[in-house]
Tab-separated table of C-alpha atoms in Angstrom:
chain	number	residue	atom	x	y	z
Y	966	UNK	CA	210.992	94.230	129.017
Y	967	UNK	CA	213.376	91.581	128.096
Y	968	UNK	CA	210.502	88.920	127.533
Y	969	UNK	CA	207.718	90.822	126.094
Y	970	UNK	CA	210.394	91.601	123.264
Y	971	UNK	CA	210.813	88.146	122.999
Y	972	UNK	CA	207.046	87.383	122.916
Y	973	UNK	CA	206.328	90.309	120.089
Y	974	UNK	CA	209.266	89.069	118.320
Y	975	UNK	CA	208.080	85.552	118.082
Y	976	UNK	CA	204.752	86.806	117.289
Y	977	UNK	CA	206.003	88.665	114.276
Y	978	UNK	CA	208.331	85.778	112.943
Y	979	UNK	CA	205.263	83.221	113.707
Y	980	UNK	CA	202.638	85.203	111.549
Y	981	UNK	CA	205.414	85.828	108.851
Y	982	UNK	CA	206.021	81.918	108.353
Y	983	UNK	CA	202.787	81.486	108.179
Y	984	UNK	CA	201.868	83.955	105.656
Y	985	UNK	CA	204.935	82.792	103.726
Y	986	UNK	CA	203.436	78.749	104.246
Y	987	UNK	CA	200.226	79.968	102.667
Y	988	UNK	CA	201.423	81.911	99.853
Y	989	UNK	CA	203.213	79.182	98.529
Y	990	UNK	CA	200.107	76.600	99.509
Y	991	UNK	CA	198.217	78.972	97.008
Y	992	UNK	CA	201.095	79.070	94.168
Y	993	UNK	CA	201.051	75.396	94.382
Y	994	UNK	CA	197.503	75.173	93.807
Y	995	UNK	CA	197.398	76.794	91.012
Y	996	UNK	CA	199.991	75.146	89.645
Y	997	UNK	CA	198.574	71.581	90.642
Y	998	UNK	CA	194.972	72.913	89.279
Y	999	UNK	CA	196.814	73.830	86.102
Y	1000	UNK	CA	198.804	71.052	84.918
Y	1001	UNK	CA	196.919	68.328	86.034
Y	1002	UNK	CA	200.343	66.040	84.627
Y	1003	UNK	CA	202.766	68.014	87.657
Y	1004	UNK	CA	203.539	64.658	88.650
Y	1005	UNK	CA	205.266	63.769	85.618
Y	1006	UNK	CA	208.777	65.013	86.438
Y	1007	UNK	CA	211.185	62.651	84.645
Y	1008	UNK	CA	211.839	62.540	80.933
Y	1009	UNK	CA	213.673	61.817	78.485
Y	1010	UNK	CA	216.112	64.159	76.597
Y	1011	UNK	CA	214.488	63.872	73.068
Y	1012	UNK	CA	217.686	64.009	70.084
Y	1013	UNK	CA	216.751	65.533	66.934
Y	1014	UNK	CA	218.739	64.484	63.804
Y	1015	UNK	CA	220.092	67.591	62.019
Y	1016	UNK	CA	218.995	70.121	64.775
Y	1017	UNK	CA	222.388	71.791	64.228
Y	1018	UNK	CA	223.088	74.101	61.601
Y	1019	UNK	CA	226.430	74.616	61.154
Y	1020	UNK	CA	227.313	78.310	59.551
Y	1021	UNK	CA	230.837	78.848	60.895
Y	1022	UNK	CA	234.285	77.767	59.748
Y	1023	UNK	CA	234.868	75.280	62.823
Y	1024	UNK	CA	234.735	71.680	62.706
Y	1025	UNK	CA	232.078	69.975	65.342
Y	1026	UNK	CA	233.247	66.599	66.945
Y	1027	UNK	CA	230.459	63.634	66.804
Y	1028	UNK	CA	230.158	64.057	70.833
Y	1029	UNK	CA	229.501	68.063	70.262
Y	1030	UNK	CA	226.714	67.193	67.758
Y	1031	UNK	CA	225.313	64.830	69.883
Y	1032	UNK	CA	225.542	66.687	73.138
Y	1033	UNK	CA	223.756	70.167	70.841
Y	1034	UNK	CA	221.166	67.414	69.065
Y	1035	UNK	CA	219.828	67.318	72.654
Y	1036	UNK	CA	218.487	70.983	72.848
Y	1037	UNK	CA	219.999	74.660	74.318
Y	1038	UNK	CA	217.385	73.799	77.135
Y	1039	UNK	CA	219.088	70.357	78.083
Y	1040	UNK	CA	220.741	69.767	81.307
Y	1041	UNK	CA	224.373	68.604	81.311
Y	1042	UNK	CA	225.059	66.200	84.071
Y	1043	UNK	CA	226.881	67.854	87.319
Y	1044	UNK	CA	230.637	66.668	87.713
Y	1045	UNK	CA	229.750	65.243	91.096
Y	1046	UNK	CA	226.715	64.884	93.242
Y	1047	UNK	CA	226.286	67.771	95.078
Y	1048	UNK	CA	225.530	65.850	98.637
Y	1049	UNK	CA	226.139	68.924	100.889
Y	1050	UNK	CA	223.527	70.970	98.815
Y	1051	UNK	CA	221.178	68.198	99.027
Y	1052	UNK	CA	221.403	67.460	102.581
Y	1053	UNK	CA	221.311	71.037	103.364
Y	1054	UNK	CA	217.876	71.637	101.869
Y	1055	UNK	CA	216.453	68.280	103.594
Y	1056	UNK	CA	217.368	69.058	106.681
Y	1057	UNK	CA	215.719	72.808	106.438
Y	1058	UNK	CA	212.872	71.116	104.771
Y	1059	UNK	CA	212.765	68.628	108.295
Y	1060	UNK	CA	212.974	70.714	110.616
Y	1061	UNK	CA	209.236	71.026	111.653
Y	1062	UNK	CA	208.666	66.931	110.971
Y	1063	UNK	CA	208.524	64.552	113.559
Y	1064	UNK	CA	211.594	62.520	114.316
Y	1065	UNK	CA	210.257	59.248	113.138
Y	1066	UNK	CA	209.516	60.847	109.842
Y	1067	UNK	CA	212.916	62.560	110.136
Y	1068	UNK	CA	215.315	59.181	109.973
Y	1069	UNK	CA	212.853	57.893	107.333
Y	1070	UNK	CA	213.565	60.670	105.032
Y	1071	UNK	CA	217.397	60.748	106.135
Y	1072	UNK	CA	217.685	56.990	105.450
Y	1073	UNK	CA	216.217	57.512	101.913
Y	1074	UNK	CA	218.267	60.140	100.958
Y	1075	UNK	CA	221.069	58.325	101.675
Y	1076	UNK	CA	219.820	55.277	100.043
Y	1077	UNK	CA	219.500	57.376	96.792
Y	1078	UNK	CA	223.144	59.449	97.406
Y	1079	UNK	CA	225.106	56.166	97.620
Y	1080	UNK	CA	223.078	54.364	94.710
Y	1081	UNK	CA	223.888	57.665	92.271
Y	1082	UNK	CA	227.481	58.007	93.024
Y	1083	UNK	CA	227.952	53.936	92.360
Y	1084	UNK	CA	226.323	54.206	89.039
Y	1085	UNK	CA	228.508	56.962	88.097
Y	1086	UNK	CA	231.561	55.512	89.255
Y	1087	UNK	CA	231.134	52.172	87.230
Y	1088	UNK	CA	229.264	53.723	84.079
Y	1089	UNK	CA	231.577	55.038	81.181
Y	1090	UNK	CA	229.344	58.717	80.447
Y	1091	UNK	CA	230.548	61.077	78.402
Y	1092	UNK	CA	231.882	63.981	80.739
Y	1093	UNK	CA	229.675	66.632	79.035
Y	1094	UNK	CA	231.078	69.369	80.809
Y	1095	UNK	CA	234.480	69.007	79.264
Y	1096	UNK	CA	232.220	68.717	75.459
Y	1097	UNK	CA	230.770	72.317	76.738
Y	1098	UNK	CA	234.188	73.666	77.547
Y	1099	UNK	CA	235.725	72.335	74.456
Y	1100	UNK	CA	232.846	74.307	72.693
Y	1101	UNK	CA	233.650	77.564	74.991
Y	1102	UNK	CA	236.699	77.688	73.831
Y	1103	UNK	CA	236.215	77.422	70.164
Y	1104	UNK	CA	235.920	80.914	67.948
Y	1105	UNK	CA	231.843	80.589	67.508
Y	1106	UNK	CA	228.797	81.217	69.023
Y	1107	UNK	CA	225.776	78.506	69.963
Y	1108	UNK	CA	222.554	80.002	69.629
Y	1109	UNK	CA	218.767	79.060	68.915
Y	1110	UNK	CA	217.428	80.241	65.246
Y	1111	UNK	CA	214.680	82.569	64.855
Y	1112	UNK	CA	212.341	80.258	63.609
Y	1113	UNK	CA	212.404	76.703	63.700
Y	1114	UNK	CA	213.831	75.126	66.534
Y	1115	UNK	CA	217.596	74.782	65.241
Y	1116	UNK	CA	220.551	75.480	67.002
Y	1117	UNK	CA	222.945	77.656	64.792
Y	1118	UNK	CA	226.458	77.730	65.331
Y	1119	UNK	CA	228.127	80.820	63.829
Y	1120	UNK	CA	231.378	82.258	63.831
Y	1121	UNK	CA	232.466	85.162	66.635
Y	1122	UNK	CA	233.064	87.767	63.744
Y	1123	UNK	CA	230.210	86.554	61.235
Y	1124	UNK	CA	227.762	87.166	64.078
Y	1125	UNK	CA	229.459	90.722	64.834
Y	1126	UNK	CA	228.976	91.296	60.900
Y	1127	UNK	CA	225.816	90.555	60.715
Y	1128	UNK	CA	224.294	92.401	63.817
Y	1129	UNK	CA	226.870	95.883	62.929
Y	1130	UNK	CA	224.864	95.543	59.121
Y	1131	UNK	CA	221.187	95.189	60.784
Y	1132	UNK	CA	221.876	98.195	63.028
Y	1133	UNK	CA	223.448	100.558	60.081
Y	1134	UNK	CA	220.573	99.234	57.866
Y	1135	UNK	CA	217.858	99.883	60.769
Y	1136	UNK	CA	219.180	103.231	60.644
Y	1137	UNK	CA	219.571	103.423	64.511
Y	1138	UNK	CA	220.982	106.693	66.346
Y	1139	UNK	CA	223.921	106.361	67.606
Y	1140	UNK	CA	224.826	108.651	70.807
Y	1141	UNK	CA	227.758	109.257	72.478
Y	1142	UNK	CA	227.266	108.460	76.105
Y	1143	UNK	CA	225.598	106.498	78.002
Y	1144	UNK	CA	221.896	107.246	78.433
Y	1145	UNK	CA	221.757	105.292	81.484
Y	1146	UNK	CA	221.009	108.286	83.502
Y	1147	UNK	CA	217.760	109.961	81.664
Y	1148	UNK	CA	216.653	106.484	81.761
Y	1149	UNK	CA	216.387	106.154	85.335
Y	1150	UNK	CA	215.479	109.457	85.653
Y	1151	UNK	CA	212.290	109.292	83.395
Y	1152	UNK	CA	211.465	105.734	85.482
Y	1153	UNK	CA	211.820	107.322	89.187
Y	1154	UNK	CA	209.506	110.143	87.705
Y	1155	UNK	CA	206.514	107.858	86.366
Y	1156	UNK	CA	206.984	105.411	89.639
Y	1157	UNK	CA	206.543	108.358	91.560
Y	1158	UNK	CA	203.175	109.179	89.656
Y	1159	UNK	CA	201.700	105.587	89.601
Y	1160	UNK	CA	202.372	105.847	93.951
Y	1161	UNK	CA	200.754	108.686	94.152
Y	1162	UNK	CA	197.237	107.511	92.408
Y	1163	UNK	CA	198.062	103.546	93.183
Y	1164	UNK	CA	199.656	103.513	96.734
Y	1165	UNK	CA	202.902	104.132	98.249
Y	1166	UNK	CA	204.133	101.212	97.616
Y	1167	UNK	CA	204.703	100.927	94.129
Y	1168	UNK	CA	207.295	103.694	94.218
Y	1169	UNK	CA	209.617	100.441	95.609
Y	1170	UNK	CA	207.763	97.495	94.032
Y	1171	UNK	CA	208.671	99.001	90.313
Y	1172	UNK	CA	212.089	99.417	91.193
Y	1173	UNK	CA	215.093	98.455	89.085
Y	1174	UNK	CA	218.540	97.024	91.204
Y	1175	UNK	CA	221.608	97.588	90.119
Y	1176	UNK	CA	219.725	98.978	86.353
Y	1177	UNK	CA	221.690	98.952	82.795
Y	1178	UNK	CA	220.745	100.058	79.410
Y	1179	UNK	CA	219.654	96.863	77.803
Y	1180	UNK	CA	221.882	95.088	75.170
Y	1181	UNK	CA	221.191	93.880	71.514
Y	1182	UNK	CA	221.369	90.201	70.434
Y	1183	UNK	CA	220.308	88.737	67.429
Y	1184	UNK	CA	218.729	85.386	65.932
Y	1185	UNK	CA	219.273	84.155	62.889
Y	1186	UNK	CA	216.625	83.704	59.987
Y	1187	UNK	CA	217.548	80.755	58.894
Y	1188	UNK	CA	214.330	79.996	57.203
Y	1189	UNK	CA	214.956	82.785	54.716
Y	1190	UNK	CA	218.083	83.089	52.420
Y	1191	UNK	CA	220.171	85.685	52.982
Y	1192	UNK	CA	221.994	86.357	56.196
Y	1193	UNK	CA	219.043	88.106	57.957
Y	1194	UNK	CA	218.448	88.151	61.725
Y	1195	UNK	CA	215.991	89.297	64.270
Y	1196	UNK	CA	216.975	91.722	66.645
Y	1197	UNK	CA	216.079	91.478	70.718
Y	1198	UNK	CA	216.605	93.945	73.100
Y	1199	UNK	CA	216.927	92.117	76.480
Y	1200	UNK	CA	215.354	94.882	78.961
Y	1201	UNK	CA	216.180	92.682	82.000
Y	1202	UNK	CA	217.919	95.247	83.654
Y	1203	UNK	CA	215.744	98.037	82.167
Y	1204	UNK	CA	214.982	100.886	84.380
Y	1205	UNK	CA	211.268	100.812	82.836
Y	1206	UNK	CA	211.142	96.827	82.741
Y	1207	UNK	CA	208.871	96.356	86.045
Y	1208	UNK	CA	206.993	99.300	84.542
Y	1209	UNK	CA	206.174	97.503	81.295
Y	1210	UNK	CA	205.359	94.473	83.433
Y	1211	UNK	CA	203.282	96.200	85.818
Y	1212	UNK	CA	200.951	97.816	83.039
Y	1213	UNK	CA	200.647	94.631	81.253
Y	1214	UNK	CA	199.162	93.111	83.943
Y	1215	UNK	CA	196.560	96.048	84.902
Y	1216	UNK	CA	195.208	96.026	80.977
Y	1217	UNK	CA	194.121	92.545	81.453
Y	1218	UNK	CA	191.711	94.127	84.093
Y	1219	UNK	CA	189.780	96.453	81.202
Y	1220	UNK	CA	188.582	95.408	77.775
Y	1221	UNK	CA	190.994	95.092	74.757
Y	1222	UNK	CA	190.396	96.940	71.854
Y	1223	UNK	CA	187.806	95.504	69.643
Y	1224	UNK	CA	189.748	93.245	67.313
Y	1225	UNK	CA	189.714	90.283	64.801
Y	1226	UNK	CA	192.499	88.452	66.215
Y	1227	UNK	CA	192.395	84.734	67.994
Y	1228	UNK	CA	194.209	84.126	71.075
Y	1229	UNK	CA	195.915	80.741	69.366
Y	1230	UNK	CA	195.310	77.980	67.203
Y	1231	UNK	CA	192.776	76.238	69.199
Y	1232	UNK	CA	190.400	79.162	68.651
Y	1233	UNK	CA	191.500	79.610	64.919
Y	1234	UNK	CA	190.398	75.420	64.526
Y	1235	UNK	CA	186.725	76.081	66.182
Y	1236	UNK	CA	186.169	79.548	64.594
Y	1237	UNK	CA	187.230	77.817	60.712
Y	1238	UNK	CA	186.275	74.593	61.065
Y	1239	UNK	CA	182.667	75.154	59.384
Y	1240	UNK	CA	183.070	77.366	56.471
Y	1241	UNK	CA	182.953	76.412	53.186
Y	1242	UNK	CA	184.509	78.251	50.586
Y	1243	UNK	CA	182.590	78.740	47.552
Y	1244	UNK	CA	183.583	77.958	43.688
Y	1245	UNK	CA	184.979	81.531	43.450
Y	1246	UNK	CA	187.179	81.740	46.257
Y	1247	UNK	CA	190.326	80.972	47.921
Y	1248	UNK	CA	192.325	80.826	50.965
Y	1249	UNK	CA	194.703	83.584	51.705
Y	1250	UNK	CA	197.304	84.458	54.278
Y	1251	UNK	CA	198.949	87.911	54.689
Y	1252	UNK	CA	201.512	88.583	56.802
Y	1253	UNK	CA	202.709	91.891	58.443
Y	1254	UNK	CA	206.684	92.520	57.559
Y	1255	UNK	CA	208.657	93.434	60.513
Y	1256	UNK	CA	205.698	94.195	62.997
Y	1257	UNK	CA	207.405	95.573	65.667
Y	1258	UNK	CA	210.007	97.597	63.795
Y	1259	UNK	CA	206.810	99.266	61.771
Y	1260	UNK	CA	204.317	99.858	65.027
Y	1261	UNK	CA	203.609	104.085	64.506
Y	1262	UNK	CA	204.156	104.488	68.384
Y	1263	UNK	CA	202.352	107.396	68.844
Y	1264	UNK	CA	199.304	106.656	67.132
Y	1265	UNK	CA	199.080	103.513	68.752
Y	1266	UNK	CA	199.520	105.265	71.905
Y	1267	UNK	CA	196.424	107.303	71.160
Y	1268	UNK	CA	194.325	104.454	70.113
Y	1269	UNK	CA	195.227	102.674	73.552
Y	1270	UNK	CA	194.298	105.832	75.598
Y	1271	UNK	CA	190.947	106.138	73.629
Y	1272	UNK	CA	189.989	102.448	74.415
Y	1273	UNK	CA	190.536	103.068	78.111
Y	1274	UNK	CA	188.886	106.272	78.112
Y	1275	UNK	CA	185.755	104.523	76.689
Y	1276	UNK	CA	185.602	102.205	79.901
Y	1277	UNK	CA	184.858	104.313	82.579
Y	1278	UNK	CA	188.264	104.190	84.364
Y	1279	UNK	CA	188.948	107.293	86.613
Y	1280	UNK	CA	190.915	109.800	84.343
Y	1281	UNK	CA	193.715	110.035	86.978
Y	1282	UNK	CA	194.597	106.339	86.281
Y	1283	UNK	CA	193.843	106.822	82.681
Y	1284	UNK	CA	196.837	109.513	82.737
Y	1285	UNK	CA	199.419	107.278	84.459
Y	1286	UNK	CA	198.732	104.010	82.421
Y	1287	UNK	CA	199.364	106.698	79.419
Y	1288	UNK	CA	202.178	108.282	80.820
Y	1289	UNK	CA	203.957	104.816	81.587
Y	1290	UNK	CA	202.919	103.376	77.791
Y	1291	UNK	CA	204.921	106.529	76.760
Y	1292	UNK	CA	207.827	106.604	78.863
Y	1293	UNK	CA	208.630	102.793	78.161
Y	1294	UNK	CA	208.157	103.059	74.215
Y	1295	UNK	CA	210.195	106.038	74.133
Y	1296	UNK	CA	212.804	105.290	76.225
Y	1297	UNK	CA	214.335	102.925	73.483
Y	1298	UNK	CA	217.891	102.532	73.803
Y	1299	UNK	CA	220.314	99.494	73.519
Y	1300	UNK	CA	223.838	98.907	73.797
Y	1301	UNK	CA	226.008	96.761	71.438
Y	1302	UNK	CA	229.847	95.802	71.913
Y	1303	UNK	CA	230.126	99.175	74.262
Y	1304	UNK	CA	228.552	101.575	72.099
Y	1305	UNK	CA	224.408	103.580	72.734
Y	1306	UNK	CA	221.964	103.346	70.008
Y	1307	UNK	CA	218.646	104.955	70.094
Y	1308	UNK	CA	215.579	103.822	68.322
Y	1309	UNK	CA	213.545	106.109	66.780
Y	1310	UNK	CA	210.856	104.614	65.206
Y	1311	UNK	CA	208.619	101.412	66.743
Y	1312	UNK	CA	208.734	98.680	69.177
Y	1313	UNK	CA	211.922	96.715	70.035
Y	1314	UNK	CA	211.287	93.024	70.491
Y	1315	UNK	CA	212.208	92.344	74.023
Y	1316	UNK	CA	209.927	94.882	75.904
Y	1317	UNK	CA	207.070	93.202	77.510
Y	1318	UNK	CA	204.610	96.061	76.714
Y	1319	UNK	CA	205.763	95.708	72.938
Y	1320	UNK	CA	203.031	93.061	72.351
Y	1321	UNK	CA	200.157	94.913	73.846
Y	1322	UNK	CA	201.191	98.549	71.841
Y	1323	UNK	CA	201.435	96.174	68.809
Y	1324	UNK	CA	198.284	94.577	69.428
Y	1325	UNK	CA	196.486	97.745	69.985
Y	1326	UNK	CA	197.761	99.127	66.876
Y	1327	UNK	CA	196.527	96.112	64.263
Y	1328	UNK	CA	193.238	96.064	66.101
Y	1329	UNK	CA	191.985	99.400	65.197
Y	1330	UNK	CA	193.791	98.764	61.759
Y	1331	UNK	CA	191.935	96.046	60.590
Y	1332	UNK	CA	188.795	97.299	62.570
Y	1333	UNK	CA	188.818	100.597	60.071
Y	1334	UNK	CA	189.213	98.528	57.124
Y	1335	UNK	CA	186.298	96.456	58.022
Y	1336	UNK	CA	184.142	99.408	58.735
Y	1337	UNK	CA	184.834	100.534	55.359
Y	1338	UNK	CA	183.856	97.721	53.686
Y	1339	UNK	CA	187.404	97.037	52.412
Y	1340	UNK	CA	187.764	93.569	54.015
Y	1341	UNK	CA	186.276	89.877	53.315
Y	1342	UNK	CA	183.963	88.261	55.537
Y	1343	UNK	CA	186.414	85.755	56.763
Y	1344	UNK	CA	189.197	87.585	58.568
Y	1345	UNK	CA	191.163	85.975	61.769
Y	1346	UNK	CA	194.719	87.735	62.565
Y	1347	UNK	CA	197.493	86.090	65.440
Y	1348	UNK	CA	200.027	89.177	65.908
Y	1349	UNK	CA	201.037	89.597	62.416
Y	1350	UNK	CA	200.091	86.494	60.417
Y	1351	UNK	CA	196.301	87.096	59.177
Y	1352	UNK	CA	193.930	84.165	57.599
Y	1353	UNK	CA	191.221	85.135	55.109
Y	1354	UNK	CA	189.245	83.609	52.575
Y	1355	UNK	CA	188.676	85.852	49.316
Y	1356	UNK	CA	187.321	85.936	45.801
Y	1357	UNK	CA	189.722	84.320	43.851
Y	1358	UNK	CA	190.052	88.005	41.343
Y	1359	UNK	CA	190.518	90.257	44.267
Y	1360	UNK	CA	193.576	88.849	46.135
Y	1361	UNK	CA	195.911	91.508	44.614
Y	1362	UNK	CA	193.366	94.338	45.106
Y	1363	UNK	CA	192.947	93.565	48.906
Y	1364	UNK	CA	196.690	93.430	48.830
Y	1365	UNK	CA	197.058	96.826	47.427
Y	1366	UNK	CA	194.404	98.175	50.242
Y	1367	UNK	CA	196.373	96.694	53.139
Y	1368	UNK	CA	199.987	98.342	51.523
Y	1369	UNK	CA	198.106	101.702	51.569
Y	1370	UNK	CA	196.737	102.233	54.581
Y	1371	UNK	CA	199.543	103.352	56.559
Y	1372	UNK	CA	203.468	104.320	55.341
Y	1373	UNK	CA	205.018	101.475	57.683
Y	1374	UNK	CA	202.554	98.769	57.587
């Protein structure tokens, strides 16, 4: 008995390592077959003069500048080299290799170990951990800026200000406790429908750990004057985040709505690149204010249940993609400094199904204004920024159309 447990159970842990060798021998693939450059590892950390825009009342030293000139995404050098870490990993990377190829490795590493803690002992770098402490401690927050690529450093109770004046002005609910608990709720209850027509184990696959009702932060518009900024709802720990993610990627199976959009500006170039605009016309851009504040939710739910409808899809599926649209868009709450808001009205930035219900929406917006004659031949839309060329007399009338086609668009 003793060794035919031992056989199945080597069996079992043979054919999972070699399921797990495979799945990442496809991942890598992809990713080699992608980015033909994967080799390229090293660079360097590009500075940008005046990438810091300095809104609050504290005073920046010239090696905080420098050390925030560098990026948010920039890596500060580690105290000390982490040798145990690194030997740890090479040695559970060896342990299948032949000995010979074993020492070679070994002797490399350590080659490289010894080399990096020299040059560290006899250069004189900047400790930039002590420059990111220094800012820790300081009364002001370090954050990226809506638009733009700056880094915007704000004071603690400015940024409080701000984001208390964007929610009163948003006119979000505010409720009393914490709706943590109808959010799972509604979650377990459309996971349990999407198992039953999908497979048993999506009930676990869509599952939250450890959920929380996501939290507001905000950017700052610092391309536009005032003291605007964008709101985010981070649904990391969403009960209905998986959910969102889940549907996102089964729409990519069907057809989109029928559309005038352009996937990015490499299709914009090739569809543009040989009209000619005639003595009467001009170039045009509109843009869509506050997109996914303004999204009609339920409409656009509609529209995205008629679009699947017309594809043939089994009407049991067609009811849980529906269902789950529904249940994520309406389960809109956020939490700021300890207190529940609700949002009543469109998408919150944040939500990965936002895009899609957005998308959905504008599609059959702009696709009933062109069958109704009401827009010019040359159209293209990305999300909310739209490219046209029109007669030069009729950019305010096609302006007044747009404004009057719907209350929040």
């Amino acid at each position: 008995m003793w060794y035919n447990l031992l056989k199945s159970t080597k069996i079992q842990i043979d054919s999972l390592v070699e399921n797990k060798k495979s799945k990442l021998k496809r991942k890598f693939d992809v990713l080699v077959s992608k980015k033909p450059n994967i080799q390229k590892k090293f660079h360097t950390p590009l500075n940008v003069d005046d990438a810091v825009i300095n809104l609050s009342s504290v005073q920046l030293s010239t090696d905080e500048l420098d050390l925030l000139n560098k990026g948010l995404n920039y890596g500060i050098k580690p105290k000390k080299q982490p040798v145990k870490d690194v030997i740890i990993d090479i040695e559970t990377i060896l342990k299948f290799k032949q000995i010979t190829v074993k020492n070679e490795i070994r002797e490399r590493t350590k080659f490289c170990v010894e080399n990096r803690n020299h040059h560290l002992s006899n250069s004189n770098h900047i400790d930039e951990n002590k420059i990111v402490s220094s800012l820790n401690e300081k009364e002001c927050y370090v954050m990226k800026s809506d638009k733009g690529n700056k880094i915007v450093v704000m004071d603690k109770n400015e940024y409080d200000r701000r984001c208390w004046k964007l929610i009163t002005d948003s006119g979000y609910d505010e409720i009393k406790r914490s709706p943590l608990n109808k959010m799972v709720t509604a979650a377990n209850e459309v996971r349990k429908e999407i198992s039953n027509v999908f497979g048993e184990q999506f009930k676990w696959k869509l599952l939250i750990s450890n959920p929380d009702v996501p939290r507001l932060y905000c950017l700052p518009k610092v391309h536009k004057p005032g003291d605007s900024m964008r709101p985010i709802v981070a649904l990391l720990s969403a009960p209905c985040t998986n959910i969102s993610r889940w549907l996102v990627q089964e729409m990519k199976q069907y057809l989109p709505c029928e559309s005038l959009s352009v996937k990015n500006s490499i299709e914009f170039a090739e569809r543009v690149k040989n009209i000619e605009l005639a003595n009467d016309e001009i170039l045009a851009s509109f843009d869509v204010s506050s997109l996914f504040p303004s999204i009609p939710v339920p409409k656009a739910i509609e529209i995205f249940k008629n679009n699947l409808m017309k594809q043939n899809i089994p009407i049991e599926k067609v009811n849980v993609y529906v269902r789950a649209a529904e249940m994520c868009m309406n389960t809109n709450y956020f939490q700021f400094r300890g207190r529940f808001f609700k949002i009543n009205f469109g998408t919150s930035m944040g939500n990965p199904l936002s895009p899609l219900i957005a998308e959905t929406f504008m599609a059959d917006f702009e696709m009933q204004l062109k069958r109704k004659g009401h827009l010019p031949q040359t159209w293209f839309r990305y999300v909310d920024d739209i490219f046209t060329i029109v007669k030069k007399n009729k950019v305010n009338d096609l302006l007044s159309i747009l404004n009057t086609q719907h209350n929040s668009i």
